[in-house]
Coordinates of C-alpha atoms and ligand atoms in Angstrom, one line a residue:
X1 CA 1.0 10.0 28.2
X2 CA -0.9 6.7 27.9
X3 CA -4.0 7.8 29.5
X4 CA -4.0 11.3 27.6
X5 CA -3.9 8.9 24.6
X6 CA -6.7 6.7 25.4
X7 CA -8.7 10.4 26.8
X8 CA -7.6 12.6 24.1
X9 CA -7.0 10.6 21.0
X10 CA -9.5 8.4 18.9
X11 CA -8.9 5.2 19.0
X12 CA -10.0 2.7 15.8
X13 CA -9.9 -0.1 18.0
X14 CA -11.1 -1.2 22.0
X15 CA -7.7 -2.4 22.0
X16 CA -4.9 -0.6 20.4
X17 CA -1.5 -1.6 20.9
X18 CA -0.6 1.5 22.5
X19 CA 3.3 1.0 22.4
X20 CA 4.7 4.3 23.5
X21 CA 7.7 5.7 21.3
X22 CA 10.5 7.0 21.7
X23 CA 12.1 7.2 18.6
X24 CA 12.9 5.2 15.5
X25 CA 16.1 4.2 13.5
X26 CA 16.5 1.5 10.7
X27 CA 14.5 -1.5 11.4
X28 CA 13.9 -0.7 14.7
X29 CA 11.7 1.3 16.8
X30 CA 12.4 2.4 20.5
X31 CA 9.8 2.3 23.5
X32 CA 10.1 5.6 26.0
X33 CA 11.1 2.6 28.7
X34 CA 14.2 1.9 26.4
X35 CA 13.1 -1.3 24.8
X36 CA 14.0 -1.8 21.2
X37 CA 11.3 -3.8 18.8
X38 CA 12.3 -5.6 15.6
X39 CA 9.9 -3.7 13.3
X40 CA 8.3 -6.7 10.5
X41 CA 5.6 -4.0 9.7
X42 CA 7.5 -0.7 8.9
X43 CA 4.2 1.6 9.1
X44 CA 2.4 -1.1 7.8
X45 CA 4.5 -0.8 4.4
X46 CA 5.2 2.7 4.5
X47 CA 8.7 2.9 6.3
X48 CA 9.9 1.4 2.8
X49 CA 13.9 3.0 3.7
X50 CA 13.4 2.3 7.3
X51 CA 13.2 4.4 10.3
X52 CA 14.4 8.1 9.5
X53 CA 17.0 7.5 6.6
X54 CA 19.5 9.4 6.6
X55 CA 19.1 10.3 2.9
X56 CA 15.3 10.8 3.5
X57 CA 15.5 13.0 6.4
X58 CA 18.2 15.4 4.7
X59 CA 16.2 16.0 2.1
X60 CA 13.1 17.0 4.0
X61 CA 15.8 19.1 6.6
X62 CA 16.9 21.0 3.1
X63 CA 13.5 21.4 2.0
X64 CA 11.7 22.9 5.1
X65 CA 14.5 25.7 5.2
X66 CA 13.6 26.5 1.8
X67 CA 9.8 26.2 1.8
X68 CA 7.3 24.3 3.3
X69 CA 3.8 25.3 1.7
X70 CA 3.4 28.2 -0.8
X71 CA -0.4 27.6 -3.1
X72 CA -2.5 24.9 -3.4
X73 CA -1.7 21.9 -6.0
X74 CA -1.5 22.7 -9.4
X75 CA -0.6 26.7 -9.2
X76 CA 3.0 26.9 -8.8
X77 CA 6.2 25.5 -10.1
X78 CA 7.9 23.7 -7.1
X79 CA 10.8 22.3 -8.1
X80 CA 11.0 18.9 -6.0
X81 CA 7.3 18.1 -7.1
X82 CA 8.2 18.5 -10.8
X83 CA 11.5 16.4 -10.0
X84 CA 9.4 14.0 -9.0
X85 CA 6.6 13.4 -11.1
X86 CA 9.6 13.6 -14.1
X87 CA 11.7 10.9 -12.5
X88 CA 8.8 9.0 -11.4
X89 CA 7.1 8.7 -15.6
X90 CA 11.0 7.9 -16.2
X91 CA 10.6 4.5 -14.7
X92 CA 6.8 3.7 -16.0
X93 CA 5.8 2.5 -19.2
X94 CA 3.4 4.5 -21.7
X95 CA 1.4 5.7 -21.5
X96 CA 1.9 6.4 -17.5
X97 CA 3.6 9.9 -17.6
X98 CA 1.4 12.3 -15.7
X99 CA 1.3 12.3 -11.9
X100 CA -1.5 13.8 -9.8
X101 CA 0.1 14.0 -5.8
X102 CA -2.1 13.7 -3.6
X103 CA -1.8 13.3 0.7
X104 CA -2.8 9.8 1.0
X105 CA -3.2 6.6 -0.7
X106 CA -7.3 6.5 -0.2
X107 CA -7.2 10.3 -1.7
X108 CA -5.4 8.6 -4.6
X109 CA -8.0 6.4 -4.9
X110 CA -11.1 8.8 -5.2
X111 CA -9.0 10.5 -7.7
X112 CA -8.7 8.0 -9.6
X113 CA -12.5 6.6 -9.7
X114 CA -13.3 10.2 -10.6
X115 CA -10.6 10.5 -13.4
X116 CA -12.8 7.0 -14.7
X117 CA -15.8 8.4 -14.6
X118 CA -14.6 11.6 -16.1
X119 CA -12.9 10.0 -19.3
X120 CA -15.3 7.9 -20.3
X121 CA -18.4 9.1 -19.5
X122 CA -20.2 6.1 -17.6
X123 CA -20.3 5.4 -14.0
X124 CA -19.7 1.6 -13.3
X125 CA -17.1 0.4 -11.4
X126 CA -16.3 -3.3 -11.5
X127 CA -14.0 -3.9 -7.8
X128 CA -13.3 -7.1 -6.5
X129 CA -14.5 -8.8 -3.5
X130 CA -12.1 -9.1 -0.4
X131 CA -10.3 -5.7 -1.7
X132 CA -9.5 -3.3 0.1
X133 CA -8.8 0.2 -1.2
X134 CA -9.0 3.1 1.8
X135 CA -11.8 4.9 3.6
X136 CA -13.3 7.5 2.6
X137 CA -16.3 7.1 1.0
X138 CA -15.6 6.2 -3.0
X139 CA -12.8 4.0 -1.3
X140 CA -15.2 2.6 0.8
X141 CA -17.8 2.1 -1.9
X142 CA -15.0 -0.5 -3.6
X143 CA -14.6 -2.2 -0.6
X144 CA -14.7 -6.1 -1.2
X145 CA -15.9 -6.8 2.1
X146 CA -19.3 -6.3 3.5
X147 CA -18.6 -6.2 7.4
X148 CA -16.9 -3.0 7.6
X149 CA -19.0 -1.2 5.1
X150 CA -22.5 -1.7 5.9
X151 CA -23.2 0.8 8.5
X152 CA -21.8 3.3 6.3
X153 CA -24.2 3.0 3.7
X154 CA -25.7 4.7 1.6
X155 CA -22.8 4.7 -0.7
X156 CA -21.8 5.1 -3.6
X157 CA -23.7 3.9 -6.7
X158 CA -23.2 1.7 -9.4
X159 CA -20.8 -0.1 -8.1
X160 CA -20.5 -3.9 -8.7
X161 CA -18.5 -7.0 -7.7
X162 CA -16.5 -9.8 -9.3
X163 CA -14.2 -12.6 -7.8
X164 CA -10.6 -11.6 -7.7
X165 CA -8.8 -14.3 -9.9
X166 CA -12.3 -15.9 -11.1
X167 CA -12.3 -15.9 -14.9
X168 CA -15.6 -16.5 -15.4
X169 CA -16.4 -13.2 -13.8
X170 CA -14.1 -11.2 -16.4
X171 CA -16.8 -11.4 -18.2
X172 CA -19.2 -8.9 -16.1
X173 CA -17.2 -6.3 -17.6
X174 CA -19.2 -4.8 -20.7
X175 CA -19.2 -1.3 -22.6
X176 CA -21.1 0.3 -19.7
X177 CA -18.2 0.1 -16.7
X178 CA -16.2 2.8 -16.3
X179 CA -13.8 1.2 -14.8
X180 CA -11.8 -2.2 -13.3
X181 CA -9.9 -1.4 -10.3
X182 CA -8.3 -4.0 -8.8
X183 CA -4.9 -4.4 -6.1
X184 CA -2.4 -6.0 -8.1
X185 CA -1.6 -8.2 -5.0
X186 CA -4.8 -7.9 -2.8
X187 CA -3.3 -6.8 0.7
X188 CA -6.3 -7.2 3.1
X189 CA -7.7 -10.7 1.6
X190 CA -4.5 -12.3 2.7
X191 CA -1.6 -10.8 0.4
X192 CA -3.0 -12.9 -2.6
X193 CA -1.0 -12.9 -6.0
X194 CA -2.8 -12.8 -9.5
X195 CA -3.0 -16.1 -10.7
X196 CA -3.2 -17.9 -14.5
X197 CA -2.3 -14.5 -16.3
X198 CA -5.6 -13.2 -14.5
X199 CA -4.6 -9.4 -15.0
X200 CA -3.5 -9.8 -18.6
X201 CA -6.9 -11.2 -19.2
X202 CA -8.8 -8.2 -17.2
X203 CA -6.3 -6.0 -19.4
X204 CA -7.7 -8.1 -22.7
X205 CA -11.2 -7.6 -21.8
X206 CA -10.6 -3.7 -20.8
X207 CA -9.3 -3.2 -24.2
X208 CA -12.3 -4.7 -25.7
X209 CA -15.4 -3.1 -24.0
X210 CA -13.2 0.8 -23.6
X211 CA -12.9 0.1 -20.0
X212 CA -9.7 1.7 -17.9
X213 CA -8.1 -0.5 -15.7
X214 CA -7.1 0.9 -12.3
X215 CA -4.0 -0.9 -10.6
X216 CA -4.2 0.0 -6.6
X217 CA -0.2 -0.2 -6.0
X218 CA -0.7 1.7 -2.7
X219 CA 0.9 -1.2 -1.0
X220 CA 3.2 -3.6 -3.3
X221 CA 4.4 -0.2 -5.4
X222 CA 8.0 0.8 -4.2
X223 CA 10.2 -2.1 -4.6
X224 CA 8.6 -4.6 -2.6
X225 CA 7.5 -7.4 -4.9
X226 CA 10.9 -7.5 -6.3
X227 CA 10.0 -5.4 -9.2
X228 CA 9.5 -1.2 -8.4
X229 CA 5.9 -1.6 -9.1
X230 CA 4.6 -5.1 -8.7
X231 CA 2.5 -4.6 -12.2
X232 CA 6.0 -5.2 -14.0
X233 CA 5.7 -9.0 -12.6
X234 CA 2.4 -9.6 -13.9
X235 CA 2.8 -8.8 -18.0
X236 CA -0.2 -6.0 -17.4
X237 CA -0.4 -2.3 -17.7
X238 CA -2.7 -0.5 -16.0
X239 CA -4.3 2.7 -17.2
X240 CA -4.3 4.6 -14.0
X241 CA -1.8 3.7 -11.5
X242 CA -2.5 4.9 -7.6
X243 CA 0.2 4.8 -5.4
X244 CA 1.0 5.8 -1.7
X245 CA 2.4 4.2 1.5
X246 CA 6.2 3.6 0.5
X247 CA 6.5 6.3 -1.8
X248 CA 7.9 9.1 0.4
X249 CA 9.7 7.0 3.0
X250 CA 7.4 7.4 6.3
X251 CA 5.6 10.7 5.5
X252 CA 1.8 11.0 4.3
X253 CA 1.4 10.8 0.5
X254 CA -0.9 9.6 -2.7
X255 CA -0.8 9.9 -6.0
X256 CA -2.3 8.7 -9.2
X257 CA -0.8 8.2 -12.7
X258 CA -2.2 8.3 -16.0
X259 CA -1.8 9.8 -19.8
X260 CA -1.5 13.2 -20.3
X261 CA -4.6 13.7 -22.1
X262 CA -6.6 11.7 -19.7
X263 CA -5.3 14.1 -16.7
X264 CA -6.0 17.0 -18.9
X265 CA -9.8 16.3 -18.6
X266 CA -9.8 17.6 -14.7
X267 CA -9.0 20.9 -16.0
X268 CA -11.9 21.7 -17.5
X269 CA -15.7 21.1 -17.7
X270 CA -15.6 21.2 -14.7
X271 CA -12.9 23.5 -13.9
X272 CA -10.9 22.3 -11.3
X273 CA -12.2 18.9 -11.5
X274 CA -10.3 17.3 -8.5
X275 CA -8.4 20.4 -6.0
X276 CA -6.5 20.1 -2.8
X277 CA -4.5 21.9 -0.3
X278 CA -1.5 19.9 0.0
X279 CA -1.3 17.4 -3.0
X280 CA 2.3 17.9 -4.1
X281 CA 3.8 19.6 -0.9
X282 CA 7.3 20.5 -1.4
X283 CA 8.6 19.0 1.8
X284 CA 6.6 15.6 0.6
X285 CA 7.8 15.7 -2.8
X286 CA 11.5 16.0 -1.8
X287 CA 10.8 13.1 0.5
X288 CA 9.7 11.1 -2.1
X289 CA 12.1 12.2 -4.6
X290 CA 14.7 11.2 -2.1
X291 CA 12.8 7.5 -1.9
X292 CA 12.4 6.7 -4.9
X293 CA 16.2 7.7 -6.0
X294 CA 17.3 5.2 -3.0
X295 CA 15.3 2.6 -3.9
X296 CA 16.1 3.0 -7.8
X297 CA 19.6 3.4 -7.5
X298 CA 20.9 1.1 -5.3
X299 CA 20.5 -2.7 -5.3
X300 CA 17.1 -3.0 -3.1
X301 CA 14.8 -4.1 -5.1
X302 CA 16.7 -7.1 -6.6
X303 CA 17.5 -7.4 -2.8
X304 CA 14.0 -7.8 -1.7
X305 CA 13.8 -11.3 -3.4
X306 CA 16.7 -12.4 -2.1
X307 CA 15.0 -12.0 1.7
X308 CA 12.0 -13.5 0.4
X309 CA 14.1 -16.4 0.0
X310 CA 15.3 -16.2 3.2
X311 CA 12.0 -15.6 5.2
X312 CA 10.6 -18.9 3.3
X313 CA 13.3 -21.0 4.5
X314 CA 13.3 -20.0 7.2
X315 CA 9.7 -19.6 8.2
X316 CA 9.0 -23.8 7.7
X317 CA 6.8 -25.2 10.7
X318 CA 3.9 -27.4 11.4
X319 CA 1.7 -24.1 12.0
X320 CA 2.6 -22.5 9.2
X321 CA 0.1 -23.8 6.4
X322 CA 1.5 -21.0 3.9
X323 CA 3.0 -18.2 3.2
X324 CA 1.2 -15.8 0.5
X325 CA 2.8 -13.0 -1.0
X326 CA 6.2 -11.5 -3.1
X327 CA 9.0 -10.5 -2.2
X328 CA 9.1 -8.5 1.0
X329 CA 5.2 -8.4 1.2
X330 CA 4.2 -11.4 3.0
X331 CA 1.5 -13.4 4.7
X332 CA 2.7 -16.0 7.0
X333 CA -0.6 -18.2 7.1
X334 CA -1.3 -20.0 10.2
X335 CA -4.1 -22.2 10.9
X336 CA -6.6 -20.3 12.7
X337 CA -7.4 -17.0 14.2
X338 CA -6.2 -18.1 17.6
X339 CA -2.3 -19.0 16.5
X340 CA -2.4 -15.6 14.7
X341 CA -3.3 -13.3 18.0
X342 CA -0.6 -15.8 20.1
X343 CA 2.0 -15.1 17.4
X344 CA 1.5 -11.4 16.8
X345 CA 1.1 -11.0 20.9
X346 CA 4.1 -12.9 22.2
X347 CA 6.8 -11.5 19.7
X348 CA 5.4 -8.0 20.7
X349 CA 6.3 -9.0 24.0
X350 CA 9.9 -10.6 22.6
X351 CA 10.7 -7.3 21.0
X352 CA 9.1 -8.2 17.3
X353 CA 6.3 -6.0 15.7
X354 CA 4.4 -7.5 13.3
X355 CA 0.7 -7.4 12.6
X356 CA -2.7 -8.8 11.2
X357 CA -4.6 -8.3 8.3
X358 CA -7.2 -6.3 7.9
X359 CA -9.8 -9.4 6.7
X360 CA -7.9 -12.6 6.8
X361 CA -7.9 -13.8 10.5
X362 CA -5.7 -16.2 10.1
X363 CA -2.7 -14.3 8.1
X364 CA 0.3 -12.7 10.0
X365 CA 2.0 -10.0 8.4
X366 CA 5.1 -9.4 7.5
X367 CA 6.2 -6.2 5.5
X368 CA 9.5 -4.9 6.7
X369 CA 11.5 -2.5 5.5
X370 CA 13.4 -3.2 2.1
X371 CA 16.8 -2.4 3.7
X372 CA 16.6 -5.0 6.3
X373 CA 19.5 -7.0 7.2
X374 CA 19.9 -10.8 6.8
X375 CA 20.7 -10.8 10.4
X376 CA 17.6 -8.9 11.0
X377 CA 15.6 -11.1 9.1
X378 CA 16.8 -14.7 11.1
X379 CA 16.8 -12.6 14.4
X380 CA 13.0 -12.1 13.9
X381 CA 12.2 -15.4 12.5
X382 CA 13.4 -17.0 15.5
X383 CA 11.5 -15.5 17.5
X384 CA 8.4 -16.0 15.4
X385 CA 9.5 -19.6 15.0
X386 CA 9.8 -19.6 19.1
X387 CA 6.2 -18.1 19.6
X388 CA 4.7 -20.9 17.7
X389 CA 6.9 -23.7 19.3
X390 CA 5.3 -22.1 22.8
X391 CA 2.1 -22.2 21.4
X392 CA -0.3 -25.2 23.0
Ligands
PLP1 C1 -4.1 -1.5 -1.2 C2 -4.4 -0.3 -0.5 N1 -5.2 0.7 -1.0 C3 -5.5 1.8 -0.4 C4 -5.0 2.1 0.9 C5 -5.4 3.3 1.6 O1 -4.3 4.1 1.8 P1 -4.3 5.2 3.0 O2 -4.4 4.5 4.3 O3 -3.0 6.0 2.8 O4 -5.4 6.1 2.7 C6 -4.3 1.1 1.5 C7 -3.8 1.2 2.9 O5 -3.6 0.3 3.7 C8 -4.0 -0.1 0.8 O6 -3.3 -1.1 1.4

């Protein structure tokens, strides 16, 4: 099977890690030779339940006996995407109540610029350097960072940049930008919080130049910053909310959130405004449904700060310079690029996945799943603490 992967398959990388599964259960995910790895990552923030939970996987089981794909998004009334969207505007604030499903976070994101655009008419988008927001092209367009975008271009126009938690740069939002989108944790740069009330002043200046304020939740939405969307942490409410990864527990999904009257100018003029296939799909909706009742209904989410808690004490040693990030969405900073690739190597050999990030060389990630154990949590660390006392 390996070397049909490396002949058959694309690979993004000259070297991928090329772990061969078996299966996965909980916080854990088993190799075809029997092996059993820790996972720190969980999908890189997607396996928000864990591995195939049990509540999860029943609901996509009683879903696919019922109906797996019947009309593209929009036409029909299916029941667990209605559920959904209904439950989901239940535990936002106004004047987020209507949800677009989409089939992944960087779909959510092209929406969402287009929704901008749309609304109010003009076509500048402020982003933020170092952010990262998917990969197709409007996704890539707001990409803070120039090394993985330039042989892409052309892209996008008028977009422009400002410096994530810079004040002075607030500023460079006037009457003629569509819109701000920002992460609300920025995930790539490092996992880097919003600092001095930086999104309420973003927010301020939005409401004073007619600018909407995107929030990219795609990877702190769901319960992981201790809050279910980390925007609740930060005294700011975005205008459109795109969310993804977490949302449905493992499977592929997007979505964006906004007023009803906002939404209701993609369906007209043009008509149609923003279509596709499998936005919505039943069998991802229940999935999702099932997630975010979990994660809402049981005591996760207060949980998650509780084992933040525990990583930081844990995680003290004269390599680690910091650690970035809330709750269960952290960046273990070490001091260069060379202690990050021995860390995230030997505890992949020790039977611990975690990870890097995506442009911040010196950051090791850890995003496990919200229902991991204490135990769990101290197993892992050990070894992580182990790696670096090997390290010369
Ligand atoms: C903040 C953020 N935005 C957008 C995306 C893109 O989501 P997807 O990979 O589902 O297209 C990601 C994925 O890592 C992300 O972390």
């Amino acid at each position: 099977m390996r070397e049909d992967f490396f002949t058959y398959q694309t690979q993004t990388t000259p070297h991928p890690l090329a772990l061969e599964i078996s299966h996965a259960k909980g916080s854990y995910i088993y190799d075809t030779a029997g092996n059993a790895h820790l996972d720190f990552v969980a999908g890189v923030s997607a396996c928000s339940l864990g591995h195939c939970h049990p509540k999860v996987v029943q609901a996509v089981q009683d879903q696919v006996e019922k109906y797996m794909h019947v009309m593209v998004y929009g036409e029909y009334i299916q029941e667990p995407a209605v559920a959904y969207a209904k439950l989901l505007a239940s535990h936002l604030p106004y004047p987020l109540e209507t949800t677009y499903l989409v089939n992944s976070g960087t779909e959510a994101i092209e929406g969402a610029l287009k929704l901008a655009r749309r609304v109010t008419g003009r076509s500048q988008i402020i982003s933020a350097n170092q952010a990262y927001h998917g990969n197709t092209m409007g996704s890539l367009s707001v990409m803070g960072y120039e090394p993985r975008k330039s042989v892409f271009r052309p892209l996008i126009p008028d977009i422009s940049f400002i410096a994530y938690n810079k004040e002075e740069d607030i500023s460079k939002i006037t009457h003629k930008t569509a819109a701000v989108i920002l992460e609300t944790i920025q995930g790539a740069a490092g996992f880097l919080q919003p600092t001095n009330g930086y999104l309420t002043k973003v927010r301020k200046r939005c409401n004073e130049t007619g600018t909407l304020l995107i929030l990219d939740e795609i990877q702190p939405g769901f319960g992981r910053t201790g809050k279910l969307f980390a925007f609740e942490n930060y005294n700011c409410v975005p205008d459109i909310l795109v969310i993804g990864k977490g949302m449905a527990g493992g499977l592929p999904v997007g979505a964006f959130v906004a007023s009803k009257e906002m939404m209701a100018t993609l369906q007209d003029q043009p008509k149609l405004g923003h279509i596709t296939t499998f936005g919505g799909n039943p069998v991802i909706a229940a999935a999702s449904l099932a997630t975010l009742k979990e994660i809402t209904e049981t005591k996760l989410i207060q949980e998650t700060l509780e084992k933040e808690a525990i990583f930081r004490e844990l995680l003290q040693h004269k390599h680690i310079k910091a650690i970035n990030g809330k709750g269960l969405m952290l960046a273990v900073m070490l001091e260069n690029e060379k202690i990050t690739n021995h860390v995230v190597l030997t505890c992949a050999k020790k039977g611990l996945i975690l990870f890097w990030l995506l442009f911040e060389p010196k950051a090791v990630r850890i995003s496990p799943p919200l229902t991991i154990s204490k135990e769990e949590i101290e197993k892992g660390c050990n070894l992580i603490l182990n790696a670096l006392n090997d390290y010369i």
